[in-house]
Coordinates of C-alpha atoms in Angstrom, one line a residue:
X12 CA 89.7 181.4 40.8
X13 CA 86.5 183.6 41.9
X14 CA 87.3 185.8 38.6
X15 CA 87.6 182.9 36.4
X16 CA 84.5 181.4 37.5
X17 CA 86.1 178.1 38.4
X18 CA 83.5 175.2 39.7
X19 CA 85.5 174.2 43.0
X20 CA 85.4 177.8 44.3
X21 CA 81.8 177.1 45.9
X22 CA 83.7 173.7 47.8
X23 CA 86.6 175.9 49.7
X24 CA 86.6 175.3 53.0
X25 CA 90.1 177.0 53.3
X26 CA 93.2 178.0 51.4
X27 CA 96.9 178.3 52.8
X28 CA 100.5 177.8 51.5
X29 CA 102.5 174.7 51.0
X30 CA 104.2 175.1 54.3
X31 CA 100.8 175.9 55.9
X32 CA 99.6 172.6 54.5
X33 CA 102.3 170.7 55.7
X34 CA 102.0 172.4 58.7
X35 CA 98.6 171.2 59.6
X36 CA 99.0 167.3 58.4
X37 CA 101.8 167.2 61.3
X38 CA 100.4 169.9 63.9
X39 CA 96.3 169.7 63.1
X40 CA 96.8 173.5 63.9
X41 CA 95.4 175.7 60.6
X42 CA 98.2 178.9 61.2
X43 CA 100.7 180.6 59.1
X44 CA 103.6 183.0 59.9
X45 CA 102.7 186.0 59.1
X46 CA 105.6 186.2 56.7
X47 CA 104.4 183.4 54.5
X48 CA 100.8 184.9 55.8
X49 CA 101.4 188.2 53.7
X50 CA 101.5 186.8 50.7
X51 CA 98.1 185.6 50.7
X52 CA 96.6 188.5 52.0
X53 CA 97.6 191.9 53.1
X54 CA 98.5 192.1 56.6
X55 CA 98.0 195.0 59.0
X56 CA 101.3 196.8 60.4
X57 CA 99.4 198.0 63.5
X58 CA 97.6 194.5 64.2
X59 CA 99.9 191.9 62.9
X60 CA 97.2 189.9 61.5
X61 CA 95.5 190.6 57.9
X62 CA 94.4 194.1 56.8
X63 CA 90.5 194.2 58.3
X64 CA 89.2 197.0 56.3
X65 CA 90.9 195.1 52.8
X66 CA 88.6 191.9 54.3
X67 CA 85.6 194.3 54.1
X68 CA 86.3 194.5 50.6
X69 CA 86.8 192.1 49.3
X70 CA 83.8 190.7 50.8
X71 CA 81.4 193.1 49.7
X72 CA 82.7 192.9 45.8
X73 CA 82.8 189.3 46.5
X74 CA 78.8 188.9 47.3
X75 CA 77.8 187.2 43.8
X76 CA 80.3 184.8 43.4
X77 CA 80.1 181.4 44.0
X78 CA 82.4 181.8 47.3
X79 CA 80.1 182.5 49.8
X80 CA 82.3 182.6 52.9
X81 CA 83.7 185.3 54.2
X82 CA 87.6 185.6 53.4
X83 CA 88.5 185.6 57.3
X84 CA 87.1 182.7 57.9
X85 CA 88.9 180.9 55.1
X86 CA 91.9 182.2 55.9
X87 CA 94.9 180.7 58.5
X88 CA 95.3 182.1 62.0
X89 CA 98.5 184.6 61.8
X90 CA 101.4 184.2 64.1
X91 CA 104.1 186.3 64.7
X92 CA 107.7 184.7 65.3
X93 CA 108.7 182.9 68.7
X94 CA 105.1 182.1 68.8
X95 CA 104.3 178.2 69.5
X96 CA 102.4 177.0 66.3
X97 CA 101.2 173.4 67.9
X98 CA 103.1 170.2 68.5
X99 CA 103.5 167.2 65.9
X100 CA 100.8 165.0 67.2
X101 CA 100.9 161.0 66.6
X102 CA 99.2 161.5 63.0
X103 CA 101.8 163.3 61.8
X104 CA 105.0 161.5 64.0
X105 CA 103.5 158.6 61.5
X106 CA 103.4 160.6 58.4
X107 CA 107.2 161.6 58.7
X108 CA 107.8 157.8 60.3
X109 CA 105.7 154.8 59.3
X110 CA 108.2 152.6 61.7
X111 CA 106.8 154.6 64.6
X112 CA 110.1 155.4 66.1
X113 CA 109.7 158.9 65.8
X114 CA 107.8 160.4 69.2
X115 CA 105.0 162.6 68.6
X116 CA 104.6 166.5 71.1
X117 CA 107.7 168.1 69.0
X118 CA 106.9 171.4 69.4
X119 CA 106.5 174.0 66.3
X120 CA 107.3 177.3 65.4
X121 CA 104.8 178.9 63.0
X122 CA 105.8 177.6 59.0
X123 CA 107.6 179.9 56.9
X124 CA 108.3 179.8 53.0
X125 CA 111.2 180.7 51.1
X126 CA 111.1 184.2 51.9
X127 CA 111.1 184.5 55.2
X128 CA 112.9 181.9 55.9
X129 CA 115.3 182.9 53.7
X130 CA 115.5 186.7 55.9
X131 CA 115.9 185.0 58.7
X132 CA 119.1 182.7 57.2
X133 CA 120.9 185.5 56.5
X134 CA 120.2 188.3 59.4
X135 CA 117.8 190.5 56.9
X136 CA 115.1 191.2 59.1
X137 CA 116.0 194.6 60.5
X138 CA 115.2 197.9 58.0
X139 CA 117.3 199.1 55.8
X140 CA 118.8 195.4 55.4
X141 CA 117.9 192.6 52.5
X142 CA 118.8 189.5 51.0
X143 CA 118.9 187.9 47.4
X144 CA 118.0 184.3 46.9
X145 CA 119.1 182.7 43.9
X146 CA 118.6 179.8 42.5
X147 CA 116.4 178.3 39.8
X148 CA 114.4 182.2 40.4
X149 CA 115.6 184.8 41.7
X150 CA 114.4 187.4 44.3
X151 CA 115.3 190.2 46.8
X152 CA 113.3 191.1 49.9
X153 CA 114.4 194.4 50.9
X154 CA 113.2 195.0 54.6
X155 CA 111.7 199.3 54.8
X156 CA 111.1 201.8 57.3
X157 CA 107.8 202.5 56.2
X158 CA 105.4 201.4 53.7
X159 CA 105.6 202.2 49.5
X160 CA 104.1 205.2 48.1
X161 CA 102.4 202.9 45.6
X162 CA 101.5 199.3 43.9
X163 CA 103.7 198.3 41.2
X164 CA 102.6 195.1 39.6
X165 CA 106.7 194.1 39.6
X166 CA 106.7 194.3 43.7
X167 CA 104.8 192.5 46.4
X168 CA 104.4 193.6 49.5
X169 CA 104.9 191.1 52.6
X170 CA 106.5 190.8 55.7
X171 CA 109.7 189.7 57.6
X172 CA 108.4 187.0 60.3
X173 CA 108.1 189.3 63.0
X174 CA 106.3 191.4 61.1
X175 CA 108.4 194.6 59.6
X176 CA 107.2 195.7 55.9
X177 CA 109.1 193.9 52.9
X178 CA 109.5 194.5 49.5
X179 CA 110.3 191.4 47.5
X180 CA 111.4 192.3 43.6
X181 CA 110.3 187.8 42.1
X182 CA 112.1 186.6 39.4
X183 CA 110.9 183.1 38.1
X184 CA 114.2 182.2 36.2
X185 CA 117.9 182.2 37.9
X186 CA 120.4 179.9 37.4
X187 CA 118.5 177.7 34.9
X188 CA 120.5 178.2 31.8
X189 CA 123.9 178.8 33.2
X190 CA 122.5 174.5 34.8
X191 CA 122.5 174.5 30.8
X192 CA 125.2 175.3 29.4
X193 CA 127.4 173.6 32.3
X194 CA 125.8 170.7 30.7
X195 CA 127.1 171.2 27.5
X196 CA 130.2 171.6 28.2
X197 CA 130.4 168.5 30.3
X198 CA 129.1 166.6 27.4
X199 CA 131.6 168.3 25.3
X200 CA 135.0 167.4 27.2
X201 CA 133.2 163.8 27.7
X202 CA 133.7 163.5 23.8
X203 CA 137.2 164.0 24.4
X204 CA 137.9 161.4 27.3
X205 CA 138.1 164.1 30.4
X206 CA 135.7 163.9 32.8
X207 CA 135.2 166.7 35.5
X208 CA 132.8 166.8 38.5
X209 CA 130.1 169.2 38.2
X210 CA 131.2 171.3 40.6
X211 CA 134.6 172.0 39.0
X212 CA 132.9 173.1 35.7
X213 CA 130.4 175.6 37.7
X214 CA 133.8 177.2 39.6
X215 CA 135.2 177.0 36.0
X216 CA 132.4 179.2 34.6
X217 CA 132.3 181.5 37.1
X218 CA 135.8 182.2 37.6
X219 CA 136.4 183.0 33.9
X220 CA 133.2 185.4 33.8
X221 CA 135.8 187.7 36.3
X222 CA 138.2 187.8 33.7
X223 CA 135.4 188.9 30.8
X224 CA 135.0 192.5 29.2
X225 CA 133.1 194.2 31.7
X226 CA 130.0 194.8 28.9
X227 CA 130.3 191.0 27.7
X228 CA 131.5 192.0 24.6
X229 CA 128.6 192.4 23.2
X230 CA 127.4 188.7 23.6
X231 CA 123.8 188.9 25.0
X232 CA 122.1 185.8 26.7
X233 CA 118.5 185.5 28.0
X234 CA 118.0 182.9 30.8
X235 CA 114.4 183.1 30.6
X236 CA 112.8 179.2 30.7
X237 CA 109.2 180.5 31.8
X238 CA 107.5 183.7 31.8
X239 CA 109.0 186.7 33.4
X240 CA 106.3 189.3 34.3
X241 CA 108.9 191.9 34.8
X242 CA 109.5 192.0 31.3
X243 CA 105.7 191.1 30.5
X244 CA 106.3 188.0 28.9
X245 CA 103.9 184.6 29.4
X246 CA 106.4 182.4 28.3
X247 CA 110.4 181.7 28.2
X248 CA 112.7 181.7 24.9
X249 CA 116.1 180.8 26.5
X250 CA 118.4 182.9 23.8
X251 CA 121.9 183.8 22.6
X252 CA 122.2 187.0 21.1
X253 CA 125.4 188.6 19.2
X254 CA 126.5 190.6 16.8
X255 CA 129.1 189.7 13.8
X256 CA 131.1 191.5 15.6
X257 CA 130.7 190.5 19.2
X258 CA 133.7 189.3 20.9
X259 CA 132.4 185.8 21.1
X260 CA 134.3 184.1 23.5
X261 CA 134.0 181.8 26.3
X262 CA 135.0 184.3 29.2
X263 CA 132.6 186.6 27.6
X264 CA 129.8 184.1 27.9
X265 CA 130.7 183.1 31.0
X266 CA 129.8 186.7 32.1
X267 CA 126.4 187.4 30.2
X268 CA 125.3 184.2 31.8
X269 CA 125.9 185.3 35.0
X270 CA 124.9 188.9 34.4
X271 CA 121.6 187.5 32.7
X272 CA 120.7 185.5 35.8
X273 CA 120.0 188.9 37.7
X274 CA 119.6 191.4 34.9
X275 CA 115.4 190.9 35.2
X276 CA 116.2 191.6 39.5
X277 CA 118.1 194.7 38.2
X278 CA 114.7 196.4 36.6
X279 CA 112.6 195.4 39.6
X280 CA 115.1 196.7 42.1
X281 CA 115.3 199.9 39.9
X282 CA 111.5 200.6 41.0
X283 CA 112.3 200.5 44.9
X284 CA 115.3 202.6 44.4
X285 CA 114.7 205.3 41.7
X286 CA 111.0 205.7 42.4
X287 CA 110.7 204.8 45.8
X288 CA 114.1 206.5 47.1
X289 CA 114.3 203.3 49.3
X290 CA 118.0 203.1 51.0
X291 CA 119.7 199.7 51.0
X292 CA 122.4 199.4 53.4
X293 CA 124.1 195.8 52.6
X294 CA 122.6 192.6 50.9
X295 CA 123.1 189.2 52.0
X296 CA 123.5 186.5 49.2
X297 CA 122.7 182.8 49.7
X298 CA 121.6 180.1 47.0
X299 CA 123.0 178.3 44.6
X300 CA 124.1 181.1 42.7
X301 CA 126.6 182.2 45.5
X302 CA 128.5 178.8 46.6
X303 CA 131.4 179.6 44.5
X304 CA 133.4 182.6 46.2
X305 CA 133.4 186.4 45.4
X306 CA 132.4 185.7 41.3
X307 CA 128.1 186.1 41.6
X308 CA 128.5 188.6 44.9
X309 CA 130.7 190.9 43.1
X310 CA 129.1 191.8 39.9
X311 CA 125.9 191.5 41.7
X312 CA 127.1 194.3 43.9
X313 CA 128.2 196.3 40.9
X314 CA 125.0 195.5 39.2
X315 CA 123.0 197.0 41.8
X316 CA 125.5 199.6 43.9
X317 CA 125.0 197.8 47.1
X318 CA 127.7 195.9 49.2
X319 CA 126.8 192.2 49.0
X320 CA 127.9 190.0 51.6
X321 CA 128.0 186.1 51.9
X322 CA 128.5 184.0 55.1
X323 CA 129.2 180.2 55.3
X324 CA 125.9 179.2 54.9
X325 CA 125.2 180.5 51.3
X326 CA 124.7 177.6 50.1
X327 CA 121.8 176.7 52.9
X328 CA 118.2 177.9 52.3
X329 CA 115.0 177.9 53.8
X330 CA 115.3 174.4 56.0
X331 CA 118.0 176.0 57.6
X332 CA 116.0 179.4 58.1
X333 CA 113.0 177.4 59.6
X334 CA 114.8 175.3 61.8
X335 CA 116.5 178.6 63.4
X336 CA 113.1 180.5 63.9
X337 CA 112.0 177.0 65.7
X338 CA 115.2 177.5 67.7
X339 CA 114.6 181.4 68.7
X340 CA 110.6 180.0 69.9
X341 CA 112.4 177.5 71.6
X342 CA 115.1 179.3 73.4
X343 CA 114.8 183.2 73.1
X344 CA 114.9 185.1 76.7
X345 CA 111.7 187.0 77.6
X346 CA 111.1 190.1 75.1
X347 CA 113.9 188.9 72.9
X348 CA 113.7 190.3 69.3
X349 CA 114.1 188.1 66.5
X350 CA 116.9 190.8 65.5
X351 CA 119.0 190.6 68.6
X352 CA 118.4 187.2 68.9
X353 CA 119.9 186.4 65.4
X354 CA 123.1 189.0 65.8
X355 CA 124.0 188.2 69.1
X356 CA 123.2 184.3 69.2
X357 CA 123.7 183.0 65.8
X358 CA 125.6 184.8 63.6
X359 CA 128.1 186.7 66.3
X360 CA 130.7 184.5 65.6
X361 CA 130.2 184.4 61.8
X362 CA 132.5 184.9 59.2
X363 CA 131.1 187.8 56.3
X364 CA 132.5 188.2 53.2
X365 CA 132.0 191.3 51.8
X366 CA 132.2 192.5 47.8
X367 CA 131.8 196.4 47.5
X368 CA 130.7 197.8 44.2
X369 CA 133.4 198.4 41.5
X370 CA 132.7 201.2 39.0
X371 CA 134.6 199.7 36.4
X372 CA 132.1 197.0 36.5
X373 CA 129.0 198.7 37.1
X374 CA 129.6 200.9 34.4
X375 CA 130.0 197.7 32.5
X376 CA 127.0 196.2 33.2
X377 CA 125.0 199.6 32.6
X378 CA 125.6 199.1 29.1
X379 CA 124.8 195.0 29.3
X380 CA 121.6 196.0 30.7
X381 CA 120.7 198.9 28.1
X382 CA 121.3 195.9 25.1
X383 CA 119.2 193.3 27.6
X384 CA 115.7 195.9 27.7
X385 CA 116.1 196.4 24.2
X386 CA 116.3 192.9 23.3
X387 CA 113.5 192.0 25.0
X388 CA 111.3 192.6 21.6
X389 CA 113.5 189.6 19.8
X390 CA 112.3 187.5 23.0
X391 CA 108.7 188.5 22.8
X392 CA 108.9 188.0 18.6
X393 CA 110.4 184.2 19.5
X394 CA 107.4 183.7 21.7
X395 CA 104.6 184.8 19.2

């Protein structure tokens, strides 16, 4: 907004996130977790709060512009999990229940957004460890022993919410058009009297994507509704690409939709792996993407040589994750780690399912992806 020149820059009092925002109309307290903290600004392994000497930076290239505070002072106190964050005072008892029922002094762990609440729903906070989320976008946050060599545009850096370096690989569209063509083919049995619950149709899909050629056949989709700036493009052209001789059938589109869902996470992850040697032990899955069983996990493992796993709660996201960081502030023993607390309190008695990589599949979807980057020029020709 400073670059841009933008009129209500000179009027900022502060800026936060959506669950920062919230935060305060309940608490009154302006404070982020420094999860959700490091995506605004970089934070400081050593001091857990934001980078100090990046402030000084910004601040001095800042000195013309219309913003004339300092970027500290604009920006939410950090707190690190298990901290208190405030307590829901009667303002915000009345915002969640006009009937004034609901008692005010709730106490509050500091807000989280997807991400880390998302790491902490599925145990991916310790290094070496990561999860994907997909949904309607699409990202992995790959926890590291040590900080990247160097930026890449495709990566931000943030943190897990007790603070260990993360690597997230964003991707804005997911699930969007495989939402799409579920559609259609709802509509297209309705024409012939049968009528099928969504869910059915979804299992349906999937399933029959297992039973594909392991390359699609040469039927190419693109799943992209809005801009993907992996691939450099401003805008979304949702496509279906074959050739006359593509074997154009449904099990084969089954499987390009579900292989284009993470094909754009593929090329990110590429970066931390190939350029950054960064090891992945295991992934955790959860979102949409995942509810029905072993279909999603297992090409995504063969996509990206990592064993996926999936617990109960795949289908739960951050509301879930948020409720069981309040939980460890509320009821971890004194020096507890977030880690220890999570594998020994919640998830000790969980089931894990587990898809290792197949090479028959990965070397299927090696030559999917090859035909996806070099169709990205028809996808950026639709756009102009």
């Amino acid at each position: 907004a400073i670059l841009n020149g933008e009129e209500h820059v000179k009027d900022i009092e502060y800026f936060t996130t959506l669950a920062g925002f919230v935060h305060k109309l309940l608490t009154g307290e302006n404070v982020l977790g420094v999860g959700d903290a490091s995506g605004m600004f970089p934070i400081d392994g050593k001091t857990g709060t934001y980078n100090a000497e990046m402030a000084k930076k910004f601040d001095l290239y800042n000195k013309e512009s219309e913003f004339k505070k300092d970027i500290l002072s604009a920006l939410p106190k950090v707190l690190g999990a298990g901290q208190p964050a405030g307590r829901l005072t009667e303002e915000g008892a009345k915002l969640l229940d006009p009937s004034g029922e609901l008692e005010s002094a709730i106490p509050f762990c500091p807000p989280e957004g997807d991400a880390g609440t998302g790491m902490t729903a599925t145990n991916s906070v310790a290094a070496g460890t990561g999860n994907v989320s997909a949904g309607t976008s699409v990202f992995a946050m790959i926890v590291l022993e040590k900080e990247l060599s160097a930026v890449y545009s495709e990566i931000d850096m943030v943190m897990t919410p007790d603070g260990m370096p993360t690597a997230m690989v964003h991707c804005n569209n997911c699930c969007g058009d495989i939402d799409a063509w579920v559609k259609i083919f709802g509509e297209a049995l309705s024409c012939f009297k049968i009528e099928k619950p969504k869910y059915e149709l979804y299992d349906m899909l999937y399933n029959m994507a297992l039973e594909a050629d392991k390359d699609c056949g040469g039927v190419l989709t693109y799943n992209l509704f809005s801009g993907e700036p992996i691939l450099e493009t401003a805008q979304g052209r949702p496509m279906l690409i074959r050739k006359p001789d593509a074997k154009f059938n449904f099990k084969n589109l089954a499987r390009s939709l579900v292989y284009s869902s993470f094909a754009t996470l593929k090329i990110g992850m590429d970066i931390l792996t190939e350029n950054e040697g960064v090891k992945i032990k295991k992934l955790l899955g959860h979102g949409g993407l995942f509810k029905t069983k072993g279909v999603a996990q297992s090409l995504l493992a063969s996509a990206l040589g990592v064993p996926v796993s999936v617990m109960p709660s795949a289908g739960e996201g951050g509301a879930w994750g948020i409720a069981i960081l309040a939980d460890y502030m509320n009821n971890k023993e004194e020096g507890e780690k977030l880690y220890d607390y999570l594998n020994n309190k919640v998830f000790a008695s969980y089931e894990i399912s587990t898809e290792m990589p197949k090479d028959d599949d990965a070397d299927g979807f090696k030559v999917y992806i090859k035909e996806y980057i070099n169709g990205v020029a028809v996808q950026k020709a639709a756009i102009k």
